[in-house]
Every structure is written in C-alpha cells, then in structure tokens.
XYZ file of C-alpha atoms in Angstrom:
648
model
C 28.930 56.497 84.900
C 30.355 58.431 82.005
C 32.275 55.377 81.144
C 28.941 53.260 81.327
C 27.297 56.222 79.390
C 30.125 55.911 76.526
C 29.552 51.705 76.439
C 25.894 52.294 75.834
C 26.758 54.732 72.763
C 29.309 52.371 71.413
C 26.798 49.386 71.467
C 23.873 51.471 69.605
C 26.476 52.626 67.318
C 27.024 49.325 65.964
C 23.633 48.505 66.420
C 22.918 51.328 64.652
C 25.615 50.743 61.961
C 23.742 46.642 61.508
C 20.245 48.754 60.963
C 22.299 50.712 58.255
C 23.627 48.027 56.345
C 20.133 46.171 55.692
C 18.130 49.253 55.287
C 20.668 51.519 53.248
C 21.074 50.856 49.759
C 23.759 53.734 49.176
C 27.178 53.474 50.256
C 27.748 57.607 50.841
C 24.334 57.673 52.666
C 25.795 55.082 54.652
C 28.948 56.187 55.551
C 27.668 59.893 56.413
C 25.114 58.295 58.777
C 28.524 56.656 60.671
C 29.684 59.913 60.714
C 27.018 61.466 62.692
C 26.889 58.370 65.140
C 31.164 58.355 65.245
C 30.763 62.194 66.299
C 28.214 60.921 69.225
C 31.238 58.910 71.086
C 34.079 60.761 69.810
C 35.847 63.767 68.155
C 35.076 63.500 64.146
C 34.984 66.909 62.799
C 37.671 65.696 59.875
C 36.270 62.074 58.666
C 36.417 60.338 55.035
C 36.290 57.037 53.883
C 38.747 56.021 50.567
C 37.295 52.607 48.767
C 40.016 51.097 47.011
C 39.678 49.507 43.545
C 41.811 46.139 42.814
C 41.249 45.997 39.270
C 42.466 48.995 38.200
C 44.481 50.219 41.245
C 42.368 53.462 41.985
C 41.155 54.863 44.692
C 38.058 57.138 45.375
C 36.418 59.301 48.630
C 32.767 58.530 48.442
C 32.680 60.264 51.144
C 34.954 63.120 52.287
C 34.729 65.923 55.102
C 37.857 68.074 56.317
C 38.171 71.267 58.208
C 40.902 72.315 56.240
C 41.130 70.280 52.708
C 37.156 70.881 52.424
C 35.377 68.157 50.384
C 36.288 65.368 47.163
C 34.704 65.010 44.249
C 32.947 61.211 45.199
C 33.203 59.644 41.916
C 36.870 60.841 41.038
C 39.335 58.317 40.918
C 42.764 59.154 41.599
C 45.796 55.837 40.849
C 46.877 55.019 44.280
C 49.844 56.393 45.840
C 52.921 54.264 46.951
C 53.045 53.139 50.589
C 56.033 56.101 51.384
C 53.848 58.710 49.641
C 50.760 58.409 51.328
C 49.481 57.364 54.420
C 46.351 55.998 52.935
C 48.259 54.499 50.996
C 49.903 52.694 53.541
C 46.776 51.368 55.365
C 45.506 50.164 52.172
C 48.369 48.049 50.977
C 49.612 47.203 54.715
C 46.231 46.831 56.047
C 47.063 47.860 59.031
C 45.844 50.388 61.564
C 48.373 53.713 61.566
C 48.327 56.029 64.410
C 50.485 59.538 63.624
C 50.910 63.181 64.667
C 52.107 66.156 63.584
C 55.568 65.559 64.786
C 55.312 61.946 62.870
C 53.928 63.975 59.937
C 56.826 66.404 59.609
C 59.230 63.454 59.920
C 58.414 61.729 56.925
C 57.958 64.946 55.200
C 61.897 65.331 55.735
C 62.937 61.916 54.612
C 60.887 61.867 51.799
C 59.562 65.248 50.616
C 56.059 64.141 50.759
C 53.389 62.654 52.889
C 50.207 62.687 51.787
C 48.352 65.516 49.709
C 46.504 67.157 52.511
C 46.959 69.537 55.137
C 49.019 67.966 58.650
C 46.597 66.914 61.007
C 47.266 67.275 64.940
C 46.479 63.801 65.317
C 45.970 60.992 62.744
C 44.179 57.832 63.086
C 43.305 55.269 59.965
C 41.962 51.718 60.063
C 42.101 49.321 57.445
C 38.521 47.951 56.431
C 38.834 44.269 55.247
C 36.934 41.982 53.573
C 36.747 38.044 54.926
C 39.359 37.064 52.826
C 41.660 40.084 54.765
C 41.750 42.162 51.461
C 41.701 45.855 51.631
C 38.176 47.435 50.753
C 39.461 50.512 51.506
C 40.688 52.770 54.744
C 38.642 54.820 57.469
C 40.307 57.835 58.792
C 39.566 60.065 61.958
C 41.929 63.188 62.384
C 42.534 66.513 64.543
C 43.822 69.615 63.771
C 43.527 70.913 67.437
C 46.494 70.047 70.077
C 43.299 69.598 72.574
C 41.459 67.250 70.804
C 43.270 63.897 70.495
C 42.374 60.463 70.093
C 43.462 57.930 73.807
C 44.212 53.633 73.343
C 40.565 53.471 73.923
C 39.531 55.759 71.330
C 41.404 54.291 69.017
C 40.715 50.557 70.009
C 37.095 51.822 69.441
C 37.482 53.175 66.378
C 39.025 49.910 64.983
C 36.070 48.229 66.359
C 33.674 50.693 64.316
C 35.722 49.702 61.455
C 35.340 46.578 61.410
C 31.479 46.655 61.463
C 31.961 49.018 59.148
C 33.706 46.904 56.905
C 31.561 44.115 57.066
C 28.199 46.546 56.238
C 30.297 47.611 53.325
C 30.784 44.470 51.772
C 27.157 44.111 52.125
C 26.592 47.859 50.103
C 29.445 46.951 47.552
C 27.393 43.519 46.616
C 24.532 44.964 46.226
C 26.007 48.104 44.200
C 27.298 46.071 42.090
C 24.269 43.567 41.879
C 22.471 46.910 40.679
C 24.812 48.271 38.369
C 24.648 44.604 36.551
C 20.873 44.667 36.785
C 21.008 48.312 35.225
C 23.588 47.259 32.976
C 22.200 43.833 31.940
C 18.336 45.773 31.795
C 20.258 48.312 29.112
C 21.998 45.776 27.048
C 18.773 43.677 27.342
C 17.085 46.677 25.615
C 19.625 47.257 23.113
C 19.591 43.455 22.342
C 15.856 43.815 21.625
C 15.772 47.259 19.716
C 18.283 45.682 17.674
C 17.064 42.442 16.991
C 13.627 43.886 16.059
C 15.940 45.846 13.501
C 17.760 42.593 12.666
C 14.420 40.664 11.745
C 13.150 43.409 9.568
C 16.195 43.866 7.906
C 16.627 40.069 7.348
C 12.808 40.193 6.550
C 13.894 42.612 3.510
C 16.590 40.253 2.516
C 14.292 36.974 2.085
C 12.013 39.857 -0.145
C 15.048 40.758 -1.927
C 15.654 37.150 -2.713
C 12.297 36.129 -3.816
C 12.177 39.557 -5.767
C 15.326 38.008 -7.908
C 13.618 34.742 -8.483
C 10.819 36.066 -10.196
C 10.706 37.061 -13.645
C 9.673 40.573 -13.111
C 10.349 44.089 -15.032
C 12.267 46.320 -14.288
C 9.498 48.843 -13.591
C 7.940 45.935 -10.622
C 11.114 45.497 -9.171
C 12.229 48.995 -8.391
C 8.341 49.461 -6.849
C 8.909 46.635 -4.778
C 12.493 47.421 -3.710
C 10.842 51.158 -2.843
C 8.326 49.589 -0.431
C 11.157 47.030 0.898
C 13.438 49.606 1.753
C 10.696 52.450 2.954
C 10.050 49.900 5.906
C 13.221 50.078 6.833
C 14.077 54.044 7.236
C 11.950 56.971 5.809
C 12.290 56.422 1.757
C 9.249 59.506 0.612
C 11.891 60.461 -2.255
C 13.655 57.432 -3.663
C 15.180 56.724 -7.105
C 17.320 53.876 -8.790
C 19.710 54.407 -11.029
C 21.018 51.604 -13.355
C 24.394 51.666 -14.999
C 24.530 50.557 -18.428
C 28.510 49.643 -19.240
C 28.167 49.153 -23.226
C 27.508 52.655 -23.530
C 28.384 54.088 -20.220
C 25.130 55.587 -19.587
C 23.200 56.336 -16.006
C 19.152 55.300 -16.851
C 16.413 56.236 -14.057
C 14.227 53.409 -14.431
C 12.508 54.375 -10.691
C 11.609 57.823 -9.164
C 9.696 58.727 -6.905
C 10.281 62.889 -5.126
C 8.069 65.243 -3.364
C 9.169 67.902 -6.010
C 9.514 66.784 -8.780
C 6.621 64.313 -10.645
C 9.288 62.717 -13.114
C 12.877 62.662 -13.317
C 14.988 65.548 -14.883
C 16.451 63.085 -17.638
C 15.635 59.227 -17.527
C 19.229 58.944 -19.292
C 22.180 60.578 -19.354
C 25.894 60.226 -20.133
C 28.062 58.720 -16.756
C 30.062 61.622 -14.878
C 26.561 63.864 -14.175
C 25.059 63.987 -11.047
C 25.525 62.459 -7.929
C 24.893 59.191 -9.039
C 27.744 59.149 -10.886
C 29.958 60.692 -8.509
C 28.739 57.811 -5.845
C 29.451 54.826 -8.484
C 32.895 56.461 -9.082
C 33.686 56.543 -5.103
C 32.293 53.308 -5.016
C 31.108 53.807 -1.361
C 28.161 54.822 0.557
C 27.791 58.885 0.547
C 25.526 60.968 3.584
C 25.565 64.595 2.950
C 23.235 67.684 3.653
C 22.780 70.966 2.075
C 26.091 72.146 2.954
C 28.633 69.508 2.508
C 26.265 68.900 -0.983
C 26.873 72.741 -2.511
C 30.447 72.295 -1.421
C 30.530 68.939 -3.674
C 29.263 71.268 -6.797
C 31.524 74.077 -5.691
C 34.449 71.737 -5.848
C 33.455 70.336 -9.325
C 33.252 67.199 -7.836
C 29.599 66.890 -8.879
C 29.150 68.015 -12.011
C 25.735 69.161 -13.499
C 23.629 68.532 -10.776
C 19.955 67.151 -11.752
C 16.724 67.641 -10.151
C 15.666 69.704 -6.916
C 19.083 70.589 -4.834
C 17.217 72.224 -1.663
C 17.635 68.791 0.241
C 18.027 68.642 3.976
C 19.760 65.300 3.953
C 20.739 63.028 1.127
C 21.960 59.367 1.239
C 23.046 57.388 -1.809
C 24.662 53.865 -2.094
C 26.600 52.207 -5.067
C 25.051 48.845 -6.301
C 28.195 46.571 -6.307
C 29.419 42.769 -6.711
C 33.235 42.188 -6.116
C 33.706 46.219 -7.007
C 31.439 45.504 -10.869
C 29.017 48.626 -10.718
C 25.254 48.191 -11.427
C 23.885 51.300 -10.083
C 22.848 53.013 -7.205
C 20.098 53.707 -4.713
C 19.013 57.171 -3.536
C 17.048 58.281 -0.720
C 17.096 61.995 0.236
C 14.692 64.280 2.418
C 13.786 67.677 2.190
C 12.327 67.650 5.908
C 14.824 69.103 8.117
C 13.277 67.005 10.792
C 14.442 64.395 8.684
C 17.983 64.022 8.415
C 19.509 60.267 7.766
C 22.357 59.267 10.140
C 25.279 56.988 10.026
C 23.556 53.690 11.258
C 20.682 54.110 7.887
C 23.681 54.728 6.073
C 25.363 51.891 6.604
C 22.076 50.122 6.150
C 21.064 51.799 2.603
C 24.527 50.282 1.899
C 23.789 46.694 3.411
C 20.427 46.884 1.506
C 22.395 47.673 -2.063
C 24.617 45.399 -1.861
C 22.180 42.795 -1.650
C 19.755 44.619 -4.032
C 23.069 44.797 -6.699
C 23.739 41.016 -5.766
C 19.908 40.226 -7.013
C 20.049 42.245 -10.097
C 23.290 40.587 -11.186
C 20.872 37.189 -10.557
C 18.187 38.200 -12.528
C 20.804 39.305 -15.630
C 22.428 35.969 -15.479
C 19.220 34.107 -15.268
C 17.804 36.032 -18.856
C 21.558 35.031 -19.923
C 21.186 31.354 -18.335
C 17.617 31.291 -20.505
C 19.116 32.623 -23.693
C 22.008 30.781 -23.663
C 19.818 27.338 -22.441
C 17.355 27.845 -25.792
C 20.706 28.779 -27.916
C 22.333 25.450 -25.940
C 19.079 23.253 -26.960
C 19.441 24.637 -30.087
C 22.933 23.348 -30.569
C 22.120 19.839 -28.770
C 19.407 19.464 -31.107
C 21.780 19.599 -33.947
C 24.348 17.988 -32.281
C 22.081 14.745 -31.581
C 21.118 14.340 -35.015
C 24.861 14.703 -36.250
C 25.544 12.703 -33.512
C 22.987 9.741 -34.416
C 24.172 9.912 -37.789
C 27.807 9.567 -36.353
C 26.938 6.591 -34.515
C 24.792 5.290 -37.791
C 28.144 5.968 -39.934
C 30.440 4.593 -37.076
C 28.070 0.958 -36.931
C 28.455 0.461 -40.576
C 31.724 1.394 -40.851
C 31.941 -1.673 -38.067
C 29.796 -3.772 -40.358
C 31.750 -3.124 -43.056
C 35.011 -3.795 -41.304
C 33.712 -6.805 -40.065
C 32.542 -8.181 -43.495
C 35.931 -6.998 -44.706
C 37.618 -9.483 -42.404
C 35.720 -12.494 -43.404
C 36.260 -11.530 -47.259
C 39.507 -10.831 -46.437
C 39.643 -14.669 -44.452
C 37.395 -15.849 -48.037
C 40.253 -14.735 -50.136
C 43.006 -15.801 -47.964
C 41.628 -19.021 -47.906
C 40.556 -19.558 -51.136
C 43.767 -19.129 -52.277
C 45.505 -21.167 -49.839
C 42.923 -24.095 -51.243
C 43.565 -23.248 -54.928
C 47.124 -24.677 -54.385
C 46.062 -28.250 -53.111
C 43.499 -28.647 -55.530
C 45.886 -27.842 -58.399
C 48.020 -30.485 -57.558
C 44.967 -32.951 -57.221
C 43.964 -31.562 -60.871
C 47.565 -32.218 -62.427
C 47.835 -35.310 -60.513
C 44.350 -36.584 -62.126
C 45.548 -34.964 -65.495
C 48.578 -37.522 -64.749
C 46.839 -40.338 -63.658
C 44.405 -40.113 -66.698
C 47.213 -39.743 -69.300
C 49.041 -42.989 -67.621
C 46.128 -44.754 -68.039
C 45.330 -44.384 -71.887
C 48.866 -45.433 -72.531
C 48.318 -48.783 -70.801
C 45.266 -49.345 -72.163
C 46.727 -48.982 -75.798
C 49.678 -51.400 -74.706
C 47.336 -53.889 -73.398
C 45.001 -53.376 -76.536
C 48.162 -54.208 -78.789
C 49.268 -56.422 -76.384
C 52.608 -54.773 -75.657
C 51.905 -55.104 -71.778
C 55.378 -56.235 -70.178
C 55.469 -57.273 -66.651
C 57.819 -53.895 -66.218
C 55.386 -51.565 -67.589
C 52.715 -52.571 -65.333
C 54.720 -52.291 -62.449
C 55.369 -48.909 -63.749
C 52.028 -47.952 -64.329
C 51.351 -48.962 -60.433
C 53.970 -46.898 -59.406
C 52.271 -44.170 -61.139
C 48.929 -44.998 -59.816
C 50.098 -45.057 -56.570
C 52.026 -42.048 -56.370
C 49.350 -40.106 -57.331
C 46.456 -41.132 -55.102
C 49.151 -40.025 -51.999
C 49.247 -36.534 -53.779
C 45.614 -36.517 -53.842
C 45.071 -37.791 -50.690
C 47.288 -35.381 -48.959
C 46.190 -32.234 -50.813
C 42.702 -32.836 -50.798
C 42.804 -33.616 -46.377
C 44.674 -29.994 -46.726
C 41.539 -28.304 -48.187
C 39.344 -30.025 -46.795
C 40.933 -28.758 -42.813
C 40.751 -25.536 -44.715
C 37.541 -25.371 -45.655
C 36.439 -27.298 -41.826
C 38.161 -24.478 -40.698
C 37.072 -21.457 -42.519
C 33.853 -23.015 -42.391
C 33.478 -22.683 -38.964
C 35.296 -19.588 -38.011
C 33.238 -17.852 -40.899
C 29.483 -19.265 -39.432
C 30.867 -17.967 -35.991
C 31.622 -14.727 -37.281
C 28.853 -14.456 -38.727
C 26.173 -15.383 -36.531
C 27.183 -14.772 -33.016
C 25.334 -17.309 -31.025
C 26.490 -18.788 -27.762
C 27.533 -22.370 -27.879
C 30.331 -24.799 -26.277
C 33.219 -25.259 -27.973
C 36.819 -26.425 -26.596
C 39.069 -23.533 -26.172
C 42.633 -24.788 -27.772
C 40.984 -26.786 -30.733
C 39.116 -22.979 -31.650
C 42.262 -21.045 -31.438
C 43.928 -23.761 -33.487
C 41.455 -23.947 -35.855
C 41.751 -19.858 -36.007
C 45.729 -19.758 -36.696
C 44.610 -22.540 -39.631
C 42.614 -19.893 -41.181
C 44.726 -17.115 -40.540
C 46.996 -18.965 -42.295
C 47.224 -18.060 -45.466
C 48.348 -14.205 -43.880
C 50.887 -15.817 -41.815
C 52.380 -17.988 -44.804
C 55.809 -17.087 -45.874
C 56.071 -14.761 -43.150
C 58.948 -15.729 -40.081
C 56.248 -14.947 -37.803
C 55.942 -18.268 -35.250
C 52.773 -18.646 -33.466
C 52.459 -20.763 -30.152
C 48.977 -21.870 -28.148
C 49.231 -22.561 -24.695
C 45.967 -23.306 -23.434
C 44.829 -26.888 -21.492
C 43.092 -29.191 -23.521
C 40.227 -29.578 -21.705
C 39.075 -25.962 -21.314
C 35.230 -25.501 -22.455
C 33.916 -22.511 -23.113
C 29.735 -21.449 -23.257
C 30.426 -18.429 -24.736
C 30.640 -16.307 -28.481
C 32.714 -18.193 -30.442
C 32.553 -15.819 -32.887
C 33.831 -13.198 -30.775
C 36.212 -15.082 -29.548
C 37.780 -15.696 -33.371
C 37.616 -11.732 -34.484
C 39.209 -11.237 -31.220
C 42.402 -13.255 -32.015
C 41.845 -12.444 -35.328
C 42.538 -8.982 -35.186
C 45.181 -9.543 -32.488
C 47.063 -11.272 -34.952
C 46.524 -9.159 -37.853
C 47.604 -6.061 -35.440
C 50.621 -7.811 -34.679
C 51.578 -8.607 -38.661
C 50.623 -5.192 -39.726
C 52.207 -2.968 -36.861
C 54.285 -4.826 -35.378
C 56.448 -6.460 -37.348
C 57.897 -5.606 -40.841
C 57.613 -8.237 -43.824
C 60.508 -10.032 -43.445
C 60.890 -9.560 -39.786
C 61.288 -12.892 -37.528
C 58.898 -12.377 -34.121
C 56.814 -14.285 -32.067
C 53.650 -14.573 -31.098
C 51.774 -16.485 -28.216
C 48.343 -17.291 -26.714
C 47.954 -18.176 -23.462
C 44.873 -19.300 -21.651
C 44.217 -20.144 -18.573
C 40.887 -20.403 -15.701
C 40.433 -18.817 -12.453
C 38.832 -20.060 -9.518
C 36.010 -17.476 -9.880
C 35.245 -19.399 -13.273
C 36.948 -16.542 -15.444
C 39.316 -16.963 -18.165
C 42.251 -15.271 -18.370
C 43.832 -14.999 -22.106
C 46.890 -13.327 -22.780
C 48.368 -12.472 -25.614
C 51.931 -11.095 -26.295
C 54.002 -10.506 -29.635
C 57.680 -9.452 -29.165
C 57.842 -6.813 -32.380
C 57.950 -3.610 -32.524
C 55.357 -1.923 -29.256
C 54.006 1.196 -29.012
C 55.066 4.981 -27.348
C 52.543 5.769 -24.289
C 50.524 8.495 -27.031
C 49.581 5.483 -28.964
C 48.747 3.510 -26.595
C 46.217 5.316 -24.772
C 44.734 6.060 -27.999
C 45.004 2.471 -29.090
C 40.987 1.551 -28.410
C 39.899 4.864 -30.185
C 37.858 4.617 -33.367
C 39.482 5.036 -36.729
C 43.229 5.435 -34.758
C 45.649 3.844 -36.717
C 49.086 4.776 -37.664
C 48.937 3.088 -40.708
C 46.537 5.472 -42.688
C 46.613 4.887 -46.492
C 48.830 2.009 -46.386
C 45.554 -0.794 -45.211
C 45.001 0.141 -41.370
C 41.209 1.295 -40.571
C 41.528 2.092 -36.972
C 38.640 -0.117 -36.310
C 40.710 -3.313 -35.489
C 41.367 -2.234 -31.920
C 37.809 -0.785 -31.131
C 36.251 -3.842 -32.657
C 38.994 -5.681 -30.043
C 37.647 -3.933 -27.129
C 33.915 -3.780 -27.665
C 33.831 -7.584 -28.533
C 35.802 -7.829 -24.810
C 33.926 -5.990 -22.593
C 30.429 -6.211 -24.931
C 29.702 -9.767 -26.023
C 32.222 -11.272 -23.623
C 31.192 -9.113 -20.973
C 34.824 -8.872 -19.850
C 38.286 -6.665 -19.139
C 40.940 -6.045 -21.337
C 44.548 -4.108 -20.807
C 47.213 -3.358 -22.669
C 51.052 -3.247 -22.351
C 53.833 -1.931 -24.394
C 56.826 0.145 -24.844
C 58.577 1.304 -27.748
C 60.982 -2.078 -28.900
C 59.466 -4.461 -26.395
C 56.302 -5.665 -28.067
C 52.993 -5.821 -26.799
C 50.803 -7.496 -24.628
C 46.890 -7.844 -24.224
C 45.316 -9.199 -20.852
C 41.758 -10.495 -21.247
C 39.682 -11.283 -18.178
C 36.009 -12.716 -18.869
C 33.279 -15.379 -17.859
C 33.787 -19.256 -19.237
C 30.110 -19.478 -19.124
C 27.670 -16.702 -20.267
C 25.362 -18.464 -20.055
C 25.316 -17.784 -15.934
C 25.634 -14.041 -16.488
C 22.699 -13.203 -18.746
C-alpha cells in the first residue's frame, strides 16, 4: 500500500509539474513549486537547480536552498568550473546522472584538493536536465547531510524521472523568458527608435529651414531671428546670442541677443580674445559649463574680461566652422537651475552650427558670386565690343590679304606678259623697218630676186615670234583671267579638276620662274568638281606660296606635288607635299593660328595658313591635316565633297 501510496504521488507530481509549465511564467516560481512536491515523495531539505549558459560559459542558481551553504544570489553568474573541480560541473559537461557520498567526497578532495565549493553532503545525487537535442540546460541536485536520510535505486531512478519532466517544462520557461525579454527589449528599443526619430525629423526639419534661410537674401538682423526660433524648437534657447567673427580686423560683433537680464548686449563689438566667445572660437569645439567650471575658466585667465550677466546655471556655446575657417559662434545659456543643458543638446547646438556656419559661408559667397557676376558682365561687356571689333579688324585684315594675293597674281602676271609682248613690239618694229626698205628698192627698182627672198625670210621669221609670244599672253591672261574671276566671286560651278590646278601653277608662274622649284599634278583627267573654284585656287595658291616662302630658300632645288584623287563616298582627297625645309611640332600646332608666321618683317602675314584652313573646312565644307618634321618637308591632307551642291 505504501508503495501504491508513493506511485500515486509520483504521478501527480508530474502531473503537477505539466500544470506548472503552462501556467507558470517564472522559472524560480517554478522550480520552488518542484521543490515542495519533490519533498512530498522524498527527502529534499538541501535542493537547487544550476541553469547553465552556452554562450558565455556561466552558470547561475535561480534557485538555491541548503541546510548548511544557506541560499545564492539568483541572478549571479559564476564561469563554470572544470569537470575535476566541481561536481556540477561534471553533470553539466558529462550530462550524466552522478550519485556520491561523503566517503566519495573526501576521495576526490585528496586527489585533487578540491571538490566543489560547498559543504560535504552525506549523500549526493545530481541529474542532468537536457534539452531534445541532449544539450545540457543545466543540473538538478538532491543531497543529505544526515547518515539516516539517504537516497535507494528507486529514489534515485525517480528523481531522474522528475528531471526529465523537469527539463522538458524548462525548455518551455526558458522560451518564453526569452520571448519576453525580446518583447521587453524590442518594446524599449522600439521606444528609443521613436523618441529619437521624432528628434531626427525636427532636427532635419531645422536643417531644410537652415537651407532655405541661406537662399534668401535676408539681413543679418532676419536671419539671426529666424535661426533663434529654429534652434528654440529644438532645446530651451530663452537667452540666445550670435556672435560673428570679422577676420579683416579680428573683431567679435553681436549682431543677435536676446537674455532674461540683460535688454541689450554689454558691447555689440569688441576686440577677439574677450569673453567666452572668443575663448570657444579659439578651442574650436563645442563648450558646456555651469557656474562652477565657468568662474574656474576666469580664475584661470582662460576667459578673459568676461561680458554680460555671469550668474548662469548652465551655459552652452558652439564655434561656427567650415573645414576649421571660423565665422562665429552660437550661445545659449540658462539661469534656471532647473535648466541645465546636457551632453546630447550639446552635441546638437554643435550639429546645428555647423550647419548654421555652412549657410552663412553660402550667403557670403552668393553677395561675392553677385558682385563679382555684375563686375564679370561688366568686363564681358567690354570684352564683346573689343572682341567685335577684333573680329571686324581680323575680316579685313582677311580682305585685305585676299586682295593682296590677286594684286600680287596682277603684278606677277603682268609682268610675265610684258616680256611676250615686247618681243611682238620689236618684232613689228622689225617687220615694219624691213618693209620700207623693200618698198624703196622696188620704187627704184633695185628689187633682186635675192633680196626678196630675204625680205620673206624676214617676214616669216617674225610672224613665228609673234605668233608664239602672243599664244604665251594670251594662256596668261586665259589664265589669270579665270583664276582672278574665281577669286573673286566665289560661286559654285563645274570645272575639271587637273585643267584648274594647271591653269593655277600657269599663274603662279611668274613666282615660280627662275626658281629650281619643280611642280608635278597628279590628278585623273576626268575628275569634275561642283564646287568653289575660287577656293579651290587660294587654296593651292597659298600652299604654294607657303612652300616658296618657308620652305625653301631662293636658290634651293625642292619639289612640290599635287595629288588628287576620289573616294567611294564621293569625297576628294588632295594632298599636297613639298620636300623643303618642315616645321618643329611648336610651329606646327600653331600653324592655322591667325597672324602666326615666322617670317615677320621679311613679307609673311600669318594669314596664309588661316585663310588655308577656313577656305577647307568653310566653303569646302571639308578636313584638313598637316604633317611635318624639322628637314622632311611638309604635307597637307584635304578631305571634302566633289559636289556641294548635294550638301547645301
């Protein structure tokens, strides 16, 4: 019966212990309600439960009760022992039931100088209590101090059975512990996460203001009043000032004040080095002090002539900075000792002038930006007009060059024809003379067959010095006459390539006469181009005058040649080479530049080039590129349309 009796305990123990683990929320209520319903089956005067912690390899007692080592601070954490050191220990990391007594105590006491850290128990009885995965929660232990009260095979076969229920309500409790201490947790950071992003959005709030404040044109007097009010709903601001540094004379001006004391500053400027705005610009940080730590500042001499009422009970000040250039500061200070400014509206005041500095800087540079913009107009005004009358100068000094070639073509030829018709005139002279004599021999009738045959001979000779010289002016003047009307007129019409570059070289003749300068065309014959022939001429024109000028010397022998030649995307290619003397890189790349020349004073304009290059890629509507190196000559490579016609 007492057997029977001792079944029915043991099954509304765990019964008991199921009812527990849904209803009981904490874990030392918990385990001191399986200590009253342990002590109802079995001897339990000395109980406790440890819980182990993996994470951190502690150990704590959340519930402890011993006859002779009293109680344990619950929430104490001691590092866990070693297995040797420690029974507990042992159950823990072995997780495995242990069963000692006394004379098992003693015996590891004398192999290893310690065994646990309590009192030796009679009899000593510790179950593991394991989570699903077998991992140690922690260890439940049931011991005696008495000889007469020890725990039997079925005790202690029912005590491993209570520890396992045990274990499995536990893992229940430890869930939902921690479940609540991450509720509690997440509710706190939750509230801090609100708190501060209320703070957040007012303090960004203040920023956009700050912006728009430095976007408008306002005085100085607006923005301080408006910075006041920014800042005031931020932290308690009754007594605020701004103080602006002025670095040209190294002065501290208060153009905003506003103090429960005092109705206007004590001086609205004053030298920097007085007062603690100049001690906070010098420190260049952020500065919290009360009464105390502010008298010991003056005491010190660190703060030097203090201005205005000193009976504050807190006092915060910030330095106005962009990358460490000082433009003031702002002050806030209280005289309420129920008002005293902390670290966190420190660091704001400081947040808050940075960006206030940051905005004043903006507003200086934008006056500057205006001033500077009129004084820039100014200048552009005067720079367009000298520039228009540049470009006015520059186009007739074109013009001019341009009419300068054809004169300069007018004389050349015209000289080149005056030889030609000189002989026709002494060949007439000739002829006429030649005839009067036979006249007068015929008159007197001294005609011999001889001196007719003569005078035939004369005749004769002199029509073929006639007729040669005057076909050699008249190609002149063909020629001149059409490269001049090109020049002159710049129309578009078709003309045959090879016979206009010939007829070109003809009238550059006269420059290229006596010179050892050869010239060679390469172009087909049947090339026909709708283009500017007039362009076309003043291009080779001054190509070839380059060449005779620069790069050769009077009596030097060189060569030049034209090449032409059409692409399948109907573009002509012309190039043009000399072999004389070239050109360093320096020149070159200044070659196209207006009025460049490198023969200043001695008949260069530095207009040949540019005229080259506009006619190109202007009128032509083409490419050009140069070549050359000092000794190897030079080279021009002209890409435009045959037709343009098809590209206007």
């Amino acid at each position: 019966m007492e057997r029977l009796d001792r079944l029915e305990a043991v099954q509304s123990m765990l019964l008991e212990i199921g009812q527990l683990s849904t209803s009981c929320s904490d874990i030392t209520a918990f385990i001191e309600a399986v200590h009253r319903a342990l002590g109802r089956i079995m001897y339990a005067a000395n109980f406790y439960v440890a819980l182990a912690d993996r994470e951190d390899g502690t150990v704590r007692f959340p519930y402890f009760v011993d006859e002779a080592d009293g109680s344990r601070d619950p929430n104490e954490r001691i590092t866990l022992a070693s297995p040797e050191q420690s029974p507990t220990a042992w159950v823990l990391l072995n997780r495995q039931t242990l069963v000692l007594t006394a004379a098992d105590f003693h015996e590891r006491l004398r192999s290893s100088g310690r065994w646990g850290s309590g009192s030796v128990p009679e009899h000593f009885v510790a179950c593991p209590l394991l989570d699903q995965n077998h991992q140690a929660l922690g260890a439940i232990v049931i011991q005696s101090y008495s000889p007469e009260q020890t725990y039997s095979a079925e005790d202690q076969a029912l005590f491993a059975l209570i520890a396992n229920h045990v274990s499995n309500a536990l893992q229940g409790l430890q869930s939902v512990e921690r479940l609540e201490r991450a509720v509690s947790a997440r509710t706190a950071a939750l509230a801090h996460e609100v708190a501060e992003r209320g703070r957040a959005e007012k303090v960004q709030h203040a920023l956009y203001q700050i912006a728009d404040l430095s976007a408008q044109a306002l005085d100085t007097d607006a923005l301080s009043a408006s910075l006041h009010g920014i800042i005031g709903e931020l932290m308690v601001a009754d007594n605020f000032l701004i103080a602006l540094y002025h670095p040209d004379t190294e002065e501290i001006s208060i153009p905003y004040f506003v103090d429960q004391k005092d109705s206007t500053p004590p001086l609205q400027r004053f030298p920097f080095g007085k007062a603690m705005c100049s001690y906070v610009l010098s420190s260049k940080q952020a500065q919290l002090h009360d009464l105390g730590s502010f008298r010991q500042l003056v005491a010190n001499g660190i703060v030097t002539e203090p201005l205005g009422n000193t009976e504050i009970a807190s006092w915060m000040g910030a330095p106005m900075l962009v990358h460490d250039k000082p433009y003031g500061v702002i002050v806030v200070q209280s005289y309420d000792p129920a008002i005293v400014y902390t670290k966190a509206e420190l660091d704001l005041l400081a947040f808050m002038a940075s960006h206030v500095a940051v905005a004043i800087a903006r507003m200086q540079a934008d006056r500057k930006i205006r001033k500077a913009k009129q004084e820039l107009e100014q200048q552009n005004a005067a720079l367009n007009d000298a520039l228009h009358a540049l470009q006015e100068a520059q186009s007739e000094l074109v013009r001019q060059e341009k009419l300068a070639s054809l004169g300069r073509l007018v004389a050349g030829v015209a000289h080149e024809i005056n030889t030609p018709l000189g002989i026709c005139v002494t060949a007439t002279s000739h002829l006429v003379q030649e005839l009067k004599l036979t006249r007068e021999e015929l008159a007197a009738g001294e005609m011999t067959e001889e001196s007719l045959a003569t005078f035939f001979d004369v005749v004769d000779q002199s029509l073929r010095i006639m007729t040669t010289n005057t076909q050699r002016a008249a190609a002149l003047v063909r020629s001149f006459k059409q490269v001049a009307v090109d020049q002159s007129s710049g129309d578009i019409r078709s003309f045959n390539l090879d016979a206009y570059l010939k007829e070109v070289l003809l009238s550059l003749q006269p420059k290229l006469k006596g010179r050892p300068v050869k010239v060679d065309v390469d172009c087909p014959k049947d090339l026909v181009l709708d283009s500017y022939p007039g362009a076309v001429s003043q291009i080779v024109t001054n190509m070839v005058m380059n060449s005779l000028v620069h790069g050769f010397e009077r009596d030097q022998p060189g060569n030049i040649t034209v090449r032409a030649a059409v692409e399948q995307d109907g573009w002509v290619v012309l190039d043009y080479t000399d072999d004389g003397a070239g050109m360093d890189k320096d020149t070159l790349d200044k070659l196209f530049d207006p009025f460049f020349t490198t023969k200043r004073g001695t008949g260069g304009s530095g207009l040949g080039a540019h005229i080259l290059y506009n006619l190109v890629t202007g009128a032509l509507g083409g490419t050009v590129r140069v070549e050359s190196a000092p000794g190897e000559g030079l080279r021009y490579h002209l890409r435009f349309p045959q037709s343009q016609r098809k590209t206007k």
